[in-house]
């Protein structure tokens, strides 16, 4: 089996590359390395079944030979990144999705779109089932990501209905684990970095907003099961263990053994007040649910971040 993974040098994309290479797939990883990094796939480069091509998928994608699966994971995904890269984010969700669907059509390949819980915006329903249409501000700062992904879902369904492409859509909720960038601006890397370097932990707003954090290995397992299923409608994959951001900050502080203060900063515009996946569909059709609890997952992630901080200290 041969897969094309866009964004394959990013956090989730690189874990997916590892997973498929370990299962004897051939993987062509396409990434423009804007938020991804070659280091994430460096261990795979020596493998004859793996290839990394630096390319921006908003431009025509040329792939020779057969392709069995196209997995479109390319996009900035941290709010800080997509606020810095608003037009690139819209383009990769729109033009990148069009190009990757075109590739799947031409190669008669199956297709999986990495979509997001941001499709639900600032949800008025919790937990969020796939049937909820969402509550998104299209012209707010987060709209560049939310609307790009909503367009991407619409385009994916259009290729499925009009061209018969065998498509899947995964709505990914907050995920964490090794290879997140320490400086990507998201809550987990920020809190861990702050705790490990003796800086105050910055909680935005009053910290009562909630998120539900899924460990990366659980997420990849869910995606693999979705790839093998015949489900075309969007499917939530995430961990339904919901936690307030203030509590999350405290857990990270305790786990790192740090005593830094927690300081409150302004809440970014349109920051969702609550987020929790309803995973009954994934449980039912994929027989999937997360296995790694927050304590275990944070411990594994912390080991990775400790090495990163130590490497940064050595370099700096
Ligand atoms: N957040 C925070 N402090 C930070 C970074 C993020 O309090 O240093 C909050 C952010 O406002 C949001 C939550 O943590 O309510 C999760 O943010 P993240 O950027 O990780 O991802 P999101 O779920 O918003 O896409």
Coordinates of C-alpha atoms and ligand atoms in Angstrom, one line a residue:
X1 CA 0.0 0.0 0.0
X2 CA 1.2 3.5 -0.8
X3 CA 0.1 6.6 1.0
X4 CA 0.6 10.3 0.2
X5 CA 0.5 12.3 3.5
X6 CA 0.4 16.1 3.2
X7 CA 1.7 17.8 6.3
X8 CA 3.6 14.6 7.0
X9 CA 6.4 16.4 8.7
X10 CA 4.1 18.1 11.2
X11 CA 3.1 16.9 14.6
X12 CA 0.2 14.5 13.7
X13 CA 1.4 13.9 10.1
X14 CA 4.7 12.5 11.3
X15 CA 3.1 10.2 13.8
X16 CA 0.9 8.9 11.0
X17 CA 4.0 8.4 8.8
X18 CA 5.6 6.3 11.6
X19 CA 2.4 4.3 12.1
X20 CA 2.0 3.4 8.4
X21 CA 5.8 2.7 7.8
X22 CA 5.7 0.4 10.8
X23 CA 2.8 -1.5 9.0
X24 CA 4.8 -1.9 5.8
X25 CA 3.3 0.9 3.8
X26 CA 5.2 3.1 1.4
X27 CA 4.8 6.7 2.4
X28 CA 5.3 9.8 0.3
X29 CA 5.4 12.8 2.8
X30 CA 4.7 16.2 1.3
X31 CA 5.3 19.2 3.4
X32 CA 6.4 22.8 2.8
X33 CA 7.9 22.9 6.3
X34 CA 6.2 26.1 7.3
X35 CA 5.1 24.7 10.7
X36 CA 6.4 21.1 10.1
X37 CA 10.1 20.1 10.6
X38 CA 12.3 17.6 8.8
X39 CA 13.5 16.6 12.3
X40 CA 10.1 15.0 12.9
X41 CA 10.7 12.4 10.2
X42 CA 14.5 12.3 10.2
X43 CA 14.5 8.7 11.6
X44 CA 12.4 7.6 8.6
X45 CA 14.6 9.2 5.9
X46 CA 16.9 6.1 5.7
X47 CA 13.9 3.9 5.1
X48 CA 13.5 3.0 1.4
X49 CA 9.7 3.0 1.7
X50 CA 9.7 6.6 2.9
X51 CA 10.3 9.8 1.0
X52 CA 10.0 13.5 2.0
X53 CA 9.2 16.1 -0.7
X54 CA 9.2 19.8 0.1
X55 CA 6.2 21.2 -1.7
X56 CA 3.4 23.6 -1.1
X57 CA 0.1 21.7 -1.7
X58 CA -1.8 24.8 -2.6
X59 CA 0.1 24.4 -5.9
X60 CA -0.5 21.5 -8.3
X61 CA 0.7 18.2 -6.8
X62 CA 2.6 15.9 -9.2
X63 CA 3.0 12.3 -8.0
X64 CA 4.3 9.5 -10.2
X65 CA 3.2 5.9 -9.8
X66 CA 0.2 4.4 -8.0
X67 CA -1.3 5.8 -4.9
X68 CA -3.7 3.9 -2.6
X69 CA -4.5 6.6 0.0
X70 CA -4.2 10.4 0.1
X71 CA -4.3 11.8 3.7
X72 CA -4.5 15.6 3.8
X73 CA -3.0 16.8 7.1
X74 CA -1.3 20.0 5.8
X75 CA -2.3 23.1 7.7
X76 CA -1.2 25.4 10.5
X77 CA -3.2 24.1 13.5
X78 CA -2.2 26.2 16.5
X79 CA -4.2 29.4 16.9
X80 CA -1.0 31.4 17.2
X81 CA 0.2 29.9 13.9
X82 CA -2.9 30.4 11.9
X83 CA -3.3 34.0 13.2
X84 CA 0.3 34.6 11.9
X85 CA -0.4 32.7 8.6
X86 CA -4.1 33.6 7.8
X87 CA -4.0 33.5 4.0
X88 CA -1.8 30.4 3.9
X89 CA -4.3 28.7 6.3
X90 CA -7.2 29.6 4.1
X91 CA -5.3 28.5 1.0
X92 CA -4.2 25.1 2.3
X93 CA -7.7 24.3 3.5
X94 CA -9.3 25.4 0.2
X95 CA -6.8 25.0 -2.6
X96 CA -4.8 22.3 -0.8
X97 CA -7.9 20.3 -0.3
X98 CA -8.9 20.7 -3.9
X99 CA -5.5 19.6 -5.2
X100 CA -5.3 16.6 -2.9
X101 CA -8.9 15.5 -3.8
X102 CA -7.9 15.9 -7.5
X103 CA -4.9 13.7 -6.8
X104 CA -7.1 11.0 -5.1
X105 CA -9.5 11.1 -8.1
X106 CA -6.7 10.8 -10.7
X107 CA -5.1 7.9 -8.8
X108 CA -8.4 6.2 -7.8
X109 CA -7.1 6.5 -4.3
X110 CA -9.0 6.6 -1.0
X111 CA -8.9 10.0 0.7
X112 CA -8.9 11.2 4.3
X113 CA -9.3 14.8 5.4
X114 CA -7.9 15.9 8.7
X115 CA -10.7 18.2 9.9
X116 CA -11.2 19.7 13.3
X117 CA -13.4 20.4 16.3
X118 CA -13.0 24.0 15.3
X119 CA -15.8 23.3 12.8
X120 CA -18.1 23.5 15.9
X121 CA -16.7 27.0 16.6
X122 CA -17.7 28.2 20.1
X123 CA -20.3 25.5 20.6
X124 CA -23.6 26.0 22.3
X125 CA -24.0 22.2 22.6
X126 CA -21.8 20.0 24.8
X127 CA -20.4 17.5 24.2
X128 CA -20.4 18.0 20.5
X129 CA -21.9 15.3 18.3
X130 CA -21.1 15.2 14.5
X131 CA -24.7 16.2 13.9
X132 CA -24.2 19.6 15.4
X133 CA -23.6 22.3 12.7
X134 CA -21.5 24.6 14.8
X135 CA -21.4 28.2 15.9
X136 CA -18.6 29.8 14.0
X137 CA -17.7 33.5 13.5
X138 CA -16.7 33.5 9.8
X139 CA -15.0 36.9 9.9
X140 CA -13.3 36.7 13.3
X141 CA -9.5 35.9 13.6
X142 CA -10.1 32.2 14.0
X143 CA -12.4 32.2 11.0
X144 CA -9.4 31.6 8.7
X145 CA -9.0 28.1 10.2
X146 CA -12.6 27.3 11.0
X147 CA -14.0 28.3 7.6
X148 CA -11.1 26.7 5.7
X149 CA -11.8 23.4 7.4
X150 CA -15.5 23.7 6.9
X151 CA -14.9 24.5 3.2
X152 CA -12.6 21.5 3.1
X153 CA -15.3 19.2 4.5
X154 CA -17.8 20.6 1.9
X155 CA -15.3 20.0 -0.9
X156 CA -14.6 16.5 0.3
X157 CA -18.3 15.6 0.4
X158 CA -18.7 17.2 -3.1
X159 CA -15.9 15.0 -4.5
X160 CA -17.5 12.0 -2.9
X161 CA -20.9 12.8 -4.3
X162 CA -20.0 14.2 -7.7
X163 CA -17.0 12.0 -8.5
X164 CA -17.5 9.0 -6.3
X165 CA -14.1 9.5 -4.5
X166 CA -14.0 7.1 -1.5
X167 CA -13.5 9.8 1.2
X168 CA -13.3 10.0 5.0
X169 CA -13.4 13.0 7.3
X170 CA -12.0 13.0 10.8
X171 CA -12.8 15.8 13.2
X172 CA -9.8 16.0 15.4
X173 CA -10.1 17.4 18.9
X174 CA -7.2 18.8 21.0
X175 CA -4.3 16.3 20.8
X176 CA -1.0 16.4 22.5
X177 CA 2.2 14.4 22.7
X178 CA 5.9 14.3 21.6
X179 CA 6.8 16.5 18.6
X180 CA 4.5 19.4 19.4
X181 CA 6.6 22.5 19.0
X182 CA 7.6 24.1 22.3
X183 CA 6.9 27.5 20.8
X184 CA 3.7 26.7 18.9
X185 CA 1.7 28.9 21.3
X186 CA -0.8 26.3 22.4
X187 CA -1.8 25.7 26.0
X188 CA 0.2 22.5 26.6
X189 CA 3.6 23.5 25.1
X190 CA 3.2 27.0 26.7
X191 CA 2.5 25.7 30.2
X192 CA 5.1 23.0 30.1
X193 CA 7.8 25.4 28.7
X194 CA 6.9 28.0 31.3
X195 CA 6.9 25.5 34.2
X196 CA 10.3 24.0 33.1
X197 CA 12.0 27.3 32.6
X198 CA 10.7 29.0 35.8
X199 CA 8.3 31.5 34.1
X200 CA 4.8 32.2 35.2
X201 CA 2.1 30.1 33.6
X202 CA -0.1 32.2 31.4
X203 CA -3.8 31.3 31.7
X204 CA -6.0 33.2 29.3
X205 CA -9.3 34.6 30.6
X206 CA -10.5 33.2 33.9
X207 CA -9.3 29.7 33.0
X208 CA -12.9 28.3 33.2
X209 CA -13.0 27.5 29.5
X210 CA -12.7 23.7 28.9
X211 CA -10.8 21.5 26.6
X212 CA -10.5 17.7 26.3
X213 CA -7.0 16.4 25.5
X214 CA -6.3 13.2 23.6
X215 CA -2.9 11.5 23.6
X216 CA -1.4 11.3 20.1
X217 CA -1.2 7.4 19.9
X218 CA -4.9 7.1 20.7
X219 CA -5.7 9.6 18.0
X220 CA -3.6 7.9 15.3
X221 CA -5.2 4.5 16.2
X222 CA -8.7 6.1 15.7
X223 CA -7.6 7.6 12.4
X224 CA -6.3 4.2 11.2
X225 CA -9.6 2.6 12.1
X226 CA -11.5 5.3 10.2
X227 CA -9.2 4.7 7.2
X228 CA -10.3 1.1 7.2
X229 CA -14.0 1.8 7.6
X230 CA -16.6 2.7 5.0
X231 CA -17.8 5.8 6.8
X232 CA -18.0 9.0 4.7
X233 CA -19.6 11.4 7.1
X234 CA -17.4 13.3 9.6
X235 CA -16.3 11.3 12.7
X236 CA -15.1 12.9 15.9
X237 CA -11.9 11.5 17.3
X238 CA -10.8 12.9 20.7
X239 CA -10.7 12.2 24.4
X240 CA -14.0 13.1 26.2
X241 CA -12.2 13.7 29.5
X242 CA -13.0 17.4 29.9
X243 CA -10.9 19.8 32.0
X244 CA -10.8 23.5 32.7
X245 CA -7.7 25.3 31.4
X246 CA -7.0 26.5 35.0
X247 CA -7.1 22.9 36.3
X248 CA -4.9 21.8 33.3
X249 CA -2.3 24.5 34.2
X250 CA -2.3 23.3 37.8
X251 CA -1.9 19.6 36.8
X252 CA 1.1 20.5 34.6
X253 CA 2.7 22.6 37.3
X254 CA 2.3 19.8 39.8
X255 CA 3.6 17.2 37.4
X256 CA 6.7 19.2 36.6
X257 CA 7.4 19.8 40.3
X258 CA 7.4 23.5 39.6
X259 CA 6.1 26.3 41.9
X260 CA 5.8 29.1 39.4
X261 CA 2.8 31.4 39.8
X262 CA -0.2 31.2 37.5
X263 CA -1.0 34.6 35.9
X264 CA -4.1 35.6 34.0
X265 CA -3.9 37.2 30.6
X266 CA -6.7 38.4 28.3
X267 CA -8.8 35.8 26.5
X268 CA -8.2 35.8 22.8
X269 CA -11.2 36.7 20.6
X270 CA -13.7 33.9 19.9
X271 CA -11.8 31.5 22.2
X272 CA -14.3 28.6 22.5
X273 CA -15.7 28.4 26.1
X274 CA -16.1 24.6 26.0
X275 CA -15.0 21.7 24.0
X276 CA -15.6 18.1 24.5
X277 CA -16.1 15.4 21.8
X278 CA -19.2 13.1 21.8
X279 CA -17.4 10.0 20.6
X280 CA -20.4 7.6 20.6
X281 CA -20.1 7.4 16.8
X282 CA -16.4 6.4 16.9
X283 CA -17.2 3.9 19.7
X284 CA -20.0 2.4 17.6
X285 CA -18.6 2.2 14.1
X286 CA -14.9 1.9 14.8
X287 CA -15.0 0.2 18.2
X288 CA -12.5 2.8 19.3
X289 CA -12.0 4.8 22.4
X290 CA -9.0 6.5 24.0
X291 CA -6.8 4.3 26.3
X292 CA -4.2 6.8 27.6
X293 CA -5.4 8.9 30.5
X294 CA -4.2 12.5 31.0
X295 CA -1.6 11.6 33.7
X296 CA 0.1 9.0 31.6
X297 CA 0.0 11.1 28.5
X298 CA 1.4 14.2 30.2
X299 CA 4.2 12.1 31.6
X300 CA 5.2 10.8 28.2
X301 CA 5.0 14.3 26.7
X302 CA 6.9 15.8 29.6
X303 CA 9.8 13.5 29.0
X304 CA 10.0 14.7 25.4
X305 CA 9.8 18.4 26.4
X306 CA 12.4 18.0 29.1
X307 CA 14.8 16.8 26.4
X308 CA 13.9 19.7 24.1
X309 CA 14.5 22.3 26.9
X310 CA 17.8 20.6 27.8
X311 CA 18.9 20.6 24.1
X312 CA 17.9 24.3 23.9
X313 CA 20.0 25.1 26.9
X314 CA 23.0 23.2 25.5
X315 CA 22.6 25.1 22.1
X316 CA 22.0 28.4 23.7
Ligands
LIG1 N1 -4.5 29.1 26.6 C1 -4.1 29.7 27.8 N2 -2.7 30.0 27.9 C2 -1.8 29.8 26.9 C3 -2.3 29.2 25.7 C4 -3.6 28.9 25.6 O1 -4.8 29.8 28.8 O2 -0.6 30.2 27.2 C5 -5.9 28.7 26.5 C6 -6.6 29.2 25.2 O3 -7.1 30.5 25.4 C7 -7.7 28.2 25.1 C8 -7.1 26.9 25.7 O4 -6.0 27.3 26.4 O5 -8.8 28.5 25.9 C9 -6.6 26.0 24.6 O6 -5.8 26.7 23.7 P1 -4.9 26.1 22.5 O7 -4.2 27.2 21.9 O8 -4.1 24.9 23.1 O9 -5.9 25.4 21.5 P2 -7.4 25.6 21.1 O10 -8.1 24.6 21.8 O11 -7.9 27.0 21.5 O12 -7.4 25.5 19.6

